[in-house]
Coordinates of C-alpha atoms in Angstrom, one line a residue:
X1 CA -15.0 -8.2 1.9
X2 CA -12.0 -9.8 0.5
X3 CA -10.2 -6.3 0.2
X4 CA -11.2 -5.4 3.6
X5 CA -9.5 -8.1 5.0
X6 CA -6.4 -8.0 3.3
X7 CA -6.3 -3.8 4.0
X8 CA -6.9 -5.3 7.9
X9 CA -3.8 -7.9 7.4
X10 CA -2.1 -4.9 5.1
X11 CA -2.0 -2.6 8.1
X12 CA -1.3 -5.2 10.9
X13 CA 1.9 -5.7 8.8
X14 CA 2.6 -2.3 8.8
X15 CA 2.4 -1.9 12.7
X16 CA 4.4 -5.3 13.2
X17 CA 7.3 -4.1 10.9
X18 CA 6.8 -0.5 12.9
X19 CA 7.2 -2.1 16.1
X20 CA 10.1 -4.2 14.9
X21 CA 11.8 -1.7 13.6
X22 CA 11.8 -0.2 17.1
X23 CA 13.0 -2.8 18.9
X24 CA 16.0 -3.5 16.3
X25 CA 16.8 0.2 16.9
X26 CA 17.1 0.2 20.2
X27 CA 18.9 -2.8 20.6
X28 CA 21.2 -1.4 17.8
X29 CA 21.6 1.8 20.2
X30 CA 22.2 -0.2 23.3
X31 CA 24.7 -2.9 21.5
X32 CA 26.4 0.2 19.7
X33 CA 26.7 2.1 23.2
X34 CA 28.3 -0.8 25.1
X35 CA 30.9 -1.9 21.8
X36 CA 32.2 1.6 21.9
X37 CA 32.6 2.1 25.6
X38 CA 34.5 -1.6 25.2
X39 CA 36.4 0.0 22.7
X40 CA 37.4 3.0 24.9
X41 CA 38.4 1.3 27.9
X42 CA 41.1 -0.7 26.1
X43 CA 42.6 1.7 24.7
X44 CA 44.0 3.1 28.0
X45 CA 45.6 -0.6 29.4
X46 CA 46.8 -0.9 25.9
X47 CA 49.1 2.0 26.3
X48 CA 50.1 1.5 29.5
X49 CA 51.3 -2.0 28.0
X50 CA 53.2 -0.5 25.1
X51 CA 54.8 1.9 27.4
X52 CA 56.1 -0.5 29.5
X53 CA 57.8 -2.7 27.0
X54 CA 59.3 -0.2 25.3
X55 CA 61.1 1.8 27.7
X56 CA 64.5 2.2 26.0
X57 CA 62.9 2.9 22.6
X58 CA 63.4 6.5 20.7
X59 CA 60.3 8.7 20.8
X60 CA 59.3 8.4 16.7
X61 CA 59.7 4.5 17.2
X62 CA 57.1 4.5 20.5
X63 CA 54.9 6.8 18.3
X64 CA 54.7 4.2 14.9
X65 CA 54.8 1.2 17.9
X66 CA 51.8 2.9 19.2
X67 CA 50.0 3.8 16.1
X68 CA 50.5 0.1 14.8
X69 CA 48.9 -1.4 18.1
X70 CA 45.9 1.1 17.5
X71 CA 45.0 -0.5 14.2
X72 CA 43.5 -3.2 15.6
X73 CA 41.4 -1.4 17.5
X74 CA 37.4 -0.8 16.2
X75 CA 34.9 1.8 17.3
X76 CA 37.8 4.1 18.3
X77 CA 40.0 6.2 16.3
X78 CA 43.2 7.3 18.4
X79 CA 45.1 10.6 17.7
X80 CA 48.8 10.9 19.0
X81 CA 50.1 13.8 20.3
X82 CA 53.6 14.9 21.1
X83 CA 54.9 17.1 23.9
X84 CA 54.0 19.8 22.4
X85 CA 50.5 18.8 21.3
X86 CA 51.8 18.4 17.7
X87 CA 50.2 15.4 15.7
X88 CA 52.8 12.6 16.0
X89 CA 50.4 9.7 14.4
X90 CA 46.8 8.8 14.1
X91 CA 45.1 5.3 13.9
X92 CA 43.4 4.5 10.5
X93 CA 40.3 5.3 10.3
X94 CA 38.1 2.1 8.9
X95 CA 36.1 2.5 6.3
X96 CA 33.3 -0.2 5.5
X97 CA 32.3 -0.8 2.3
X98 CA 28.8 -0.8 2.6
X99 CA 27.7 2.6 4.5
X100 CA 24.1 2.9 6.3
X101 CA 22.1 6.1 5.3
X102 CA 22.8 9.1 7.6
X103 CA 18.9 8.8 8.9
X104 CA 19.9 5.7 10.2
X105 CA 23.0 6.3 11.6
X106 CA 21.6 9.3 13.4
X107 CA 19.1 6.8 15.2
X108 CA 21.7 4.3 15.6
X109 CA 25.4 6.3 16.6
X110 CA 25.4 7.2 20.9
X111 CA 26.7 10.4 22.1
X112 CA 29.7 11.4 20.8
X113 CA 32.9 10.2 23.3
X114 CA 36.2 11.5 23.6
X115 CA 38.9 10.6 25.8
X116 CA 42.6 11.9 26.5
X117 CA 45.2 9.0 27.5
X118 CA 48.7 10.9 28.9
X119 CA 52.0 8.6 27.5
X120 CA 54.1 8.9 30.1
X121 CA 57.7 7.4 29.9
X122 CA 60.3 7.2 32.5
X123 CA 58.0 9.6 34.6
X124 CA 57.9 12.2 32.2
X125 CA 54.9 13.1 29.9
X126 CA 55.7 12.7 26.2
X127 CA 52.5 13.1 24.8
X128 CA 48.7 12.6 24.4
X129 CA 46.6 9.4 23.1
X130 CA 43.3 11.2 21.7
X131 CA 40.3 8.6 22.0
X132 CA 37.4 9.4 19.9
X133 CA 34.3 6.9 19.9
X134 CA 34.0 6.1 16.2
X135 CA 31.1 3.8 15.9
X136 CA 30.4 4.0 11.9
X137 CA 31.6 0.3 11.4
X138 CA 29.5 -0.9 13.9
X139 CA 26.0 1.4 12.7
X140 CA 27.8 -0.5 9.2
X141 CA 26.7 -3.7 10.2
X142 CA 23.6 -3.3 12.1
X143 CA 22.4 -1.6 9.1
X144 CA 23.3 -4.6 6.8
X145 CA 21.7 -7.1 9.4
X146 CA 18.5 -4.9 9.6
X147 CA 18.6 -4.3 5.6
X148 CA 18.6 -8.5 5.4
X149 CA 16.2 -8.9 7.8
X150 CA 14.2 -6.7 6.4
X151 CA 14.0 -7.7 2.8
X152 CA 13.2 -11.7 4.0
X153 CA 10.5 -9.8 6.1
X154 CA 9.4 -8.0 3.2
X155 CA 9.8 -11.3 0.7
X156 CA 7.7 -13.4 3.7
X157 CA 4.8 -10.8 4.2
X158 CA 4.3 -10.7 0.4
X159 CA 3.7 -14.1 0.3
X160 CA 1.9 -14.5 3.2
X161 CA -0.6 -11.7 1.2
X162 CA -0.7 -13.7 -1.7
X163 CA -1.1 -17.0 0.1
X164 CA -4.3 -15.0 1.9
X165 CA -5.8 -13.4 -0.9
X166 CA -6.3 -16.6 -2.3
X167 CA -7.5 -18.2 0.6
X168 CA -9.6 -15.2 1.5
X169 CA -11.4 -16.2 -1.8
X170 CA -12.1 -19.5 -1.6
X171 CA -13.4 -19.1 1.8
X172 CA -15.3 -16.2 1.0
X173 CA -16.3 -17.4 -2.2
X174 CA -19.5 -19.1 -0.6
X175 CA -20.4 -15.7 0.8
X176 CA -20.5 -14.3 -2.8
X177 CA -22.7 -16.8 -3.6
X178 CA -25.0 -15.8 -0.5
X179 CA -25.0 -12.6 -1.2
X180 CA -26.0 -13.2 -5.0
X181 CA -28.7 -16.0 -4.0
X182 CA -30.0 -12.9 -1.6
X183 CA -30.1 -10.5 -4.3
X184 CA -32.3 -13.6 -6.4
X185 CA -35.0 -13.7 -3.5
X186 CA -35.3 -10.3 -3.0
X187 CA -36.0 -10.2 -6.7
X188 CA -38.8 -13.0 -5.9
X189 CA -36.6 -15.8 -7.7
X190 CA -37.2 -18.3 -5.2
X191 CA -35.6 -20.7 -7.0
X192 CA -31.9 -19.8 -5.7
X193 CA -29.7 -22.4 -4.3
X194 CA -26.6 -22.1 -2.7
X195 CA -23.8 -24.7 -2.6
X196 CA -22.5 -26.2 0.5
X197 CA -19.5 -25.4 1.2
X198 CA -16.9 -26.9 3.1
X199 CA -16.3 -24.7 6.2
X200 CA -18.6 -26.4 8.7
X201 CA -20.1 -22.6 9.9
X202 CA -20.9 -21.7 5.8
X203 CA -22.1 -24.6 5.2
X204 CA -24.7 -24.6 7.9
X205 CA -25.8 -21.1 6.6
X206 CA -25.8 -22.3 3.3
X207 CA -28.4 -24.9 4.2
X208 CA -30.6 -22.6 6.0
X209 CA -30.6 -20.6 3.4
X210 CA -31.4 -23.2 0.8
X211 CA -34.3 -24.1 3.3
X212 CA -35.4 -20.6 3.5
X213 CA -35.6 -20.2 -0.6
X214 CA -37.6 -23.5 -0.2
X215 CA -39.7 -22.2 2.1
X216 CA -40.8 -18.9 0.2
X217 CA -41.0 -20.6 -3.1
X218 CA -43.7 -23.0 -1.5
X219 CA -45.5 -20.2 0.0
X220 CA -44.6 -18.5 -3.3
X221 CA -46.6 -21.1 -5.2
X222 CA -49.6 -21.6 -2.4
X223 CA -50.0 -17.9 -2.6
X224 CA -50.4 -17.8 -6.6
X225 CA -52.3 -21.3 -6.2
X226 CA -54.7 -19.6 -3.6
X227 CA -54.4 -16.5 -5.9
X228 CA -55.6 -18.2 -9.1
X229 CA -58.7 -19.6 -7.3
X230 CA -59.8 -16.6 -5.9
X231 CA -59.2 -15.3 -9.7
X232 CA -61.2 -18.1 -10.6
X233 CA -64.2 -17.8 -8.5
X234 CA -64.4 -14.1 -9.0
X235 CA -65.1 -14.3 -12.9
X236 CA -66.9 -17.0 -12.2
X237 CA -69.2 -15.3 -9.6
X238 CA -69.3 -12.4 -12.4
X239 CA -70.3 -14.9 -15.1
X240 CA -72.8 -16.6 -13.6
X241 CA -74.2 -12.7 -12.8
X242 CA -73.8 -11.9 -16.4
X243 CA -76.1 -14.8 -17.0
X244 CA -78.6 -14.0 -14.6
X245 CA -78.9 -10.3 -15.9
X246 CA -78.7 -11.6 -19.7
X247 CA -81.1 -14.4 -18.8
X248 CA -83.8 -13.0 -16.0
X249 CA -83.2 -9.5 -16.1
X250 CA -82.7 -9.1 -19.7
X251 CA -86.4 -10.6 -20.7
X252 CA -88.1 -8.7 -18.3
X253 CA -86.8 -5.4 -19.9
X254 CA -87.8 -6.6 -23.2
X255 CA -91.9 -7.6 -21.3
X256 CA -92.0 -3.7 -20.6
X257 CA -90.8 -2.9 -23.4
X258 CA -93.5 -4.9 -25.3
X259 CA -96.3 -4.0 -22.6
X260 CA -95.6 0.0 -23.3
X261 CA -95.7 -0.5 -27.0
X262 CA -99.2 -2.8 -26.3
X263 CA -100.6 0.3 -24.0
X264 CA -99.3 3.0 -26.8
X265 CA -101.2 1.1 -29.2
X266 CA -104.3 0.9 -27.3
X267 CA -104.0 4.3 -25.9
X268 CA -104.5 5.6 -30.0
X269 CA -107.9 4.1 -29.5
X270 CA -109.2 6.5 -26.8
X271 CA -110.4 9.9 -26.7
X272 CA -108.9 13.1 -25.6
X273 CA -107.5 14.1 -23.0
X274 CA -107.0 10.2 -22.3
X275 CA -105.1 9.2 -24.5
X276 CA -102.3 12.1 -24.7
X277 CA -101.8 11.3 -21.0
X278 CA -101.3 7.4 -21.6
X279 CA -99.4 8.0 -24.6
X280 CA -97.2 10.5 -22.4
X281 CA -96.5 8.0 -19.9
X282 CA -96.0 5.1 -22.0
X283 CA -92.7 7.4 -23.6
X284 CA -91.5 7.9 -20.3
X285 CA -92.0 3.8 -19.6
X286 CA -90.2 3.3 -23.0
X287 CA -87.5 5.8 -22.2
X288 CA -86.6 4.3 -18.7
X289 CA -86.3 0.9 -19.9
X290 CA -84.0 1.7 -22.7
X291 CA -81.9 3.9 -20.2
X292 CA -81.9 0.6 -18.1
X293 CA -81.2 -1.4 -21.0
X294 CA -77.6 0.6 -21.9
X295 CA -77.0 0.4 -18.0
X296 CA -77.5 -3.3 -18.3
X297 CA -74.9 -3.9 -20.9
X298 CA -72.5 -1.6 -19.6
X299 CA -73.0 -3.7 -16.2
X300 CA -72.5 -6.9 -18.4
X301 CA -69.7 -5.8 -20.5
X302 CA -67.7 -4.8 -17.1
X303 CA -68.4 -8.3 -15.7
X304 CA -67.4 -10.2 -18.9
X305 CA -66.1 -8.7 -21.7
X306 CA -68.9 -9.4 -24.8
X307 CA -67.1 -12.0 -26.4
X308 CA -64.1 -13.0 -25.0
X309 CA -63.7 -16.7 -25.6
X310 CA -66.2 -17.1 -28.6
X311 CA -64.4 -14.5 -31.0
X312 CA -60.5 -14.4 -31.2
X313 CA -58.7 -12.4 -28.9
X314 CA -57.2 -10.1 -31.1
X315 CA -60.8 -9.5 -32.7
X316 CA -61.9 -8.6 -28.6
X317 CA -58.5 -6.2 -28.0
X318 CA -59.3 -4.8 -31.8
X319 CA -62.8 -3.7 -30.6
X320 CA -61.7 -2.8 -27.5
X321 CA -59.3 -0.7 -29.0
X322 CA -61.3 1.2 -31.4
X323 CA -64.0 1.8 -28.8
X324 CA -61.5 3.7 -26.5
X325 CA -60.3 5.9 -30.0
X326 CA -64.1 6.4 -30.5
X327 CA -64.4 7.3 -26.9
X328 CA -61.5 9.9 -27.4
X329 CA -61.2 11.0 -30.9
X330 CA -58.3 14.1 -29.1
X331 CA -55.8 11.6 -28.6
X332 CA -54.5 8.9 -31.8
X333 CA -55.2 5.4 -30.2
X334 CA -53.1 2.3 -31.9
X335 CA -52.9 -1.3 -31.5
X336 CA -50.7 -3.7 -32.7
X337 CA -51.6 -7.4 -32.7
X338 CA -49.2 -9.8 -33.9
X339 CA -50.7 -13.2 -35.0
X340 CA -52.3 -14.2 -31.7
X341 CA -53.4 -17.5 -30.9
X342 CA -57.6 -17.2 -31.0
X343 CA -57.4 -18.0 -26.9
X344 CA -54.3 -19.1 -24.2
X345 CA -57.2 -20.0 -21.6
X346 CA -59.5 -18.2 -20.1
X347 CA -58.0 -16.9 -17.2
X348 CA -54.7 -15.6 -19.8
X349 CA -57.2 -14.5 -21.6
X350 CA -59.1 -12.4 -19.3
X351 CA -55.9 -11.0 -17.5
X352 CA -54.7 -10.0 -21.2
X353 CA -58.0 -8.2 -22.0
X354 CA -58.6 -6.3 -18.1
X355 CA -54.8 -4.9 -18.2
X356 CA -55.2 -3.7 -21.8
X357 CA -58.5 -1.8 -20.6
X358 CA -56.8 -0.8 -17.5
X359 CA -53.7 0.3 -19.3
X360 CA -56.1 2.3 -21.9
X361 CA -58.1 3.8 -19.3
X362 CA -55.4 5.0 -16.9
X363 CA -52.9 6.8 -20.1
X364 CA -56.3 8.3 -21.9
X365 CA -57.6 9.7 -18.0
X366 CA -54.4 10.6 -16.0
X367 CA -51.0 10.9 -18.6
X368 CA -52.2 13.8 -20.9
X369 CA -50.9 11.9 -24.0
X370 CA -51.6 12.7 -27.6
X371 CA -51.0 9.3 -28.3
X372 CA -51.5 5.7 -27.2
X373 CA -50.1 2.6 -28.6
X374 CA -51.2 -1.2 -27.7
X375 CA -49.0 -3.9 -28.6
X376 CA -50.3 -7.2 -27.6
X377 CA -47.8 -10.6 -29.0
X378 CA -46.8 -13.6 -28.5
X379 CA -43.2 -14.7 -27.6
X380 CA -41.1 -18.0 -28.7
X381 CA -41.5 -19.8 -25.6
X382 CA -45.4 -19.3 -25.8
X383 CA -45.6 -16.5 -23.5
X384 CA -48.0 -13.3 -24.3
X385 CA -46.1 -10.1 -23.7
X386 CA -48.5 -6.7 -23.7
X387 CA -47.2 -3.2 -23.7
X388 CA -49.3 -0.2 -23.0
X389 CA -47.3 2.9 -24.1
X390 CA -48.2 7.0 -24.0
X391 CA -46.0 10.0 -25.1
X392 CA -47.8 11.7 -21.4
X393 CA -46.3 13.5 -18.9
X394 CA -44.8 10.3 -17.4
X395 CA -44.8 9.1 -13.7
X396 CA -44.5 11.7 -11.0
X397 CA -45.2 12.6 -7.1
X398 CA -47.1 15.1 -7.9
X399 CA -49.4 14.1 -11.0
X400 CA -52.3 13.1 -8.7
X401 CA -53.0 9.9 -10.8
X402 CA -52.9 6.4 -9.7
X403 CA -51.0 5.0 -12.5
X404 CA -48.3 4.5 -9.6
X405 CA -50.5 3.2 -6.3
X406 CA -53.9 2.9 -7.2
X407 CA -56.2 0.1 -7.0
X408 CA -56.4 -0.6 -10.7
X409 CA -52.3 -1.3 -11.0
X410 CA -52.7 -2.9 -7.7
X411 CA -55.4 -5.3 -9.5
X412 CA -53.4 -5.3 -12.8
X413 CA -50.1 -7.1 -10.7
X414 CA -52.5 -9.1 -8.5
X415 CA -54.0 -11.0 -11.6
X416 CA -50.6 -11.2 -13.9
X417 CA -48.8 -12.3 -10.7
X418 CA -51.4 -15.3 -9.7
X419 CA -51.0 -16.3 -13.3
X420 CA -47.0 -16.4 -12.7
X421 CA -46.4 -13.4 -15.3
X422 CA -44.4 -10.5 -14.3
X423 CA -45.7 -6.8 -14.5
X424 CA -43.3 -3.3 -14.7
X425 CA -44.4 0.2 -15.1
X426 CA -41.2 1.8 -16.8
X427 CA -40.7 5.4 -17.1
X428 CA -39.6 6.8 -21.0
X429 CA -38.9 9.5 -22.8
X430 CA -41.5 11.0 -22.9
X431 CA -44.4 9.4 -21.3
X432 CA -44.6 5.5 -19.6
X433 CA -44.6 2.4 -20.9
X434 CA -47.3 -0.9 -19.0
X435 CA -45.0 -4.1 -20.0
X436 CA -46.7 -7.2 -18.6
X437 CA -45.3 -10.8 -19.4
X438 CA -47.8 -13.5 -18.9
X439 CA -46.9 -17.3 -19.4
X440 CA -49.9 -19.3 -21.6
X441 CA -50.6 -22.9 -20.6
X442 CA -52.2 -24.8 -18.0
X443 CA -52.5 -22.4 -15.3
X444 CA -51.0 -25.0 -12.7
X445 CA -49.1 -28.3 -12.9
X446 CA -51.9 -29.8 -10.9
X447 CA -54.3 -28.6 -13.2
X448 CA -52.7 -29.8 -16.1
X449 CA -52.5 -33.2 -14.5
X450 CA -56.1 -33.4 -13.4
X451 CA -57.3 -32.6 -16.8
X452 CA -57.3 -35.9 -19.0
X453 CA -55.7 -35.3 -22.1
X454 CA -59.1 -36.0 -24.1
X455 CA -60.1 -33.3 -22.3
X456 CA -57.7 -30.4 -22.5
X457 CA -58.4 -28.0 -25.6
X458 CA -55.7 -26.7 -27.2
X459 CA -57.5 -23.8 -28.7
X460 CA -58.1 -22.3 -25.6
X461 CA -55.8 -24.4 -23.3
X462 CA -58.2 -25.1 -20.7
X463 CA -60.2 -28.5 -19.6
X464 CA -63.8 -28.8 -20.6
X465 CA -63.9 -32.2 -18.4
X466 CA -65.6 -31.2 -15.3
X467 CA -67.5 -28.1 -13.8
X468 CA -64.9 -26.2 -13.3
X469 CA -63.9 -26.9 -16.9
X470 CA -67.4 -26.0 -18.3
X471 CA -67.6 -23.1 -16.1
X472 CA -64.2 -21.7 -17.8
X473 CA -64.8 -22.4 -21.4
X474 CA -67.5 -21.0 -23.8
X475 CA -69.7 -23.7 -25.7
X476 CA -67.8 -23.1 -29.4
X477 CA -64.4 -23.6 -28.1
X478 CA -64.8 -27.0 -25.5
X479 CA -62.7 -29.7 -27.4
X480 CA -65.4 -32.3 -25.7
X481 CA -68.0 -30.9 -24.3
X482 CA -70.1 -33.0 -21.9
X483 CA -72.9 -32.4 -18.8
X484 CA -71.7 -30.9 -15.7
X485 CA -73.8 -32.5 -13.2
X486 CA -74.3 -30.8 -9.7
X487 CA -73.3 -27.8 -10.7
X488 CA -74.9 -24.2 -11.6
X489 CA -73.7 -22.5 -14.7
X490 CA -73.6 -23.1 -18.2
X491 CA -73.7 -26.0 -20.1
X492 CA -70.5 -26.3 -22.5
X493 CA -72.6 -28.7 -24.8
X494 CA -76.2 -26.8 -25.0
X495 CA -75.4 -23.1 -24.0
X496 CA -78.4 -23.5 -21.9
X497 CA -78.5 -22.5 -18.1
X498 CA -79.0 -25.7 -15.6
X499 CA -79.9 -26.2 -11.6

């Protein structure tokens, strides 16, 4: 903007000088006009005078008298003729020492002039005084004035630039930090603040702004607050399922499965064609509860990974791992885990395990890969940082996946974003890269501060004090365990299910 303005204040200079030049010029026309016709209009009463006084004087001494007179003159340059129109003296022609530049002299110097004086003595007509306008000197010096006047012009605008420029910064200077605190928010750094500056007008934009970056951050952090519950509530909604399909659904699998076994046995005890029929139809029993029995622990694996939070991660992402390779023996599945903490929290740790599965799934179904690497780690500042890489056919319009839009990246940035981590599906040569960054820890200040510090575990960083804390951490891993009263789920010290 800065350039802008001085190109602006460039060009006004240009048109100011232009229009100066002008005027100079044609007051150097008119000025030059009027000293010449001055010029000529002595020359004629200054010959009349000469004349006169020298009446009795020989005709080569009236010629040098008169040639003398005429070197005072200026603008003019006088020519003397004799009777006979034979040269008889000219006036010196005055030559400056500085000369303008014929352009200029062309613009400055007025029609040409010339004018014939007779010299008449006695009443007889000894000659002729040639008068030719001669306005050189005069172009002379309004070229040295305008040359002058031009170079302090010159000298003035120069500095007035430089004087600008610099305060074109410093008043634009809290613009550039505007612009650059814009560029943080649209990047969802809500954390950008703006000096204030001194111009009264900045400074009051500078303090919206600085209320406006307050204003998203704290809807920033109410969203990933509201965010985190929801997360919570979900897995806990798909826990406490998990328990009631371990617990109430699993058992009474298991009954028919012991009551067909019962009736097989009793069915050998019967005659034919009685007891082939039984025998048939206790199979079919058997077969449909085991086909409902490998439904049932997909179901429960889907809502909580088998486990997660009584095993290591790493052990959980291993498994995880080598099932997809099983899954897919075509395409060479890898993963790399550095030395991993054995849990960051429950919620870190479910986000971790869901994205790697959703990262698996979506470069194994849509990117055509022959290979698939996992790299799961953890960072200096305590931060967990997953990559989910593919050699595929990378990210396109056209590829008819939903690596790009779909609901599962959707879900994948929805979870890492309520836990504060950042999520970026990069395009590489060849294939795609899934780089997710989540920070470990108490999941919120006021979590952290509601959790005695008895209480918080620092195996898996969450707060076995309340409910809500037994609800997120399995029985091995609670630092100190204790009832949760009013509440439905599981109890961190017995494992058991209460009411």
């Amino acid at each position: 903007m800065r350039a802008r303005l001085m190109v602006v204040v460039v060009l006004i200079d240009l048109v100011a000088a232009a229009i100066s030049g002008a005027v100079i010029i044609h007051k150097a026309r008119s000025a030059t006009e009027v000293e010449t016709a001055a010029s000529l209009a002595v020359v004629e009463p200054l010959v009349a005078e000469t004349l006169q006084a020298l009446q009795d004087a020989p005709l080569p001494g009236l010629f040098r008298t008169l040639a003398l007179r005429f070197q005072g003159l200026r603008h003019v340059r006088v020519t003397l003729l004799d009777a006979a129109n034979q040269p008889a003296g000219t006036g010196p022609r005055h030559e400056g020492r500085r000369r303008a530049p014929g352009w200029f002299a062309a613009l400055i110097a007025p029609p040409a002039q010339r004018h014939e004086v007779p010299l008449v003595l006695r009443g007889a007509r000894i000659g002729t005084a040639l008068v030719t306008a001669e306005p050189s000197d005069e172009i002379d010096e309004v070229w040295g004035y305008a040359l002058a006047l031009g170079l302090t012009g010159l000298s003035l605008s120069l500095a007035m630039l430089a004087i600008l420029y610099v305060a074109f910064g410093r008043i634009l200077s809290p613009l550039a930090q505007l612009a650059a605190g814009l560029t943080r928010l649209e990047q969802q750094d809500y954390g950008a603040r703006v000096d204030r500056p001194d111009t009264r007008e900045l400074a009051v934009i500078a303090a919206r702004f600085n209320r406006l970056a307050e204003a998203l951050g704290a809807a920033r952090a109410a969203n990933l607050r509201l965010h985190r519950r929801l997360l919570t509530a979900e897995e806990d909604e798909r826990r406490r399922t998990a328990l009631e399909l371990h617990d109430e659904f699993g058992p009474c699998l298991f009954a028919l499965e012991a009551n067909s076994s019962s009736i097989a046995r009793i069915a050998t005890t019967l005659d034919e064609p009685a007891r082939g029929r039984l025998t048939q139809r206790t199979d079919d029993i058997a077969a449909i509860v085991k086909r409902v029995q490998t439904i049932n622990r997909a179901l429960l694996n889907r809502l909580r990974p088998a486990g997660l939070g009584q095993v290591p991660l790493a052990r959980c992402l291993e498994l995880l791992v080598r099932e997809a390779a099983r899954h897919h023996p075509e395409i060479a599945v890898e993963g790399r885990f550095a030395p991993l903490k054995d849990g960051y929290g429950d919620l870190v740790d479910l986000t971790v395990y869901r994205c790697v599965q959703e990262g698996l799934t979506n470069a194994l179904r849509h990117a055509g890969a022959e290979r698939v690497s996992v790299a799961v780690a953890e960072e200096a500042d305590g931060s967990v940082r997953l990559a989910v890489e593919d050699d595929g056919a990378g990210l396109g319009p056209d590829r008819g996946d939903d690596r790009t839009g779909g609901r599962g990246l959707a879900g994948m940035r929805e979870r890492v974003e309520a836990l504060g981590g950042r999520l970026a599906l990069v395009p590489r040569v060849p294939g795609t890269a899934l780089r997710i960054v989540l920070p470990a820890g108490p999941e919120t200040p006021e979590e952290a501060s509601q959790c005695p510090a008895s209480s918080w575990s620092t195996t898996t960083r969450s707060c076995c004090a309340g409910p809500a804390g037994c609800w997120k951490t399995p029985a091995p891993r609670c630092a100190r365990p204790r009832a949760c009263a009013g509440a439905t789920g599981r109890s961190c010290a017995t494992g058991r299910t209460w009411r």
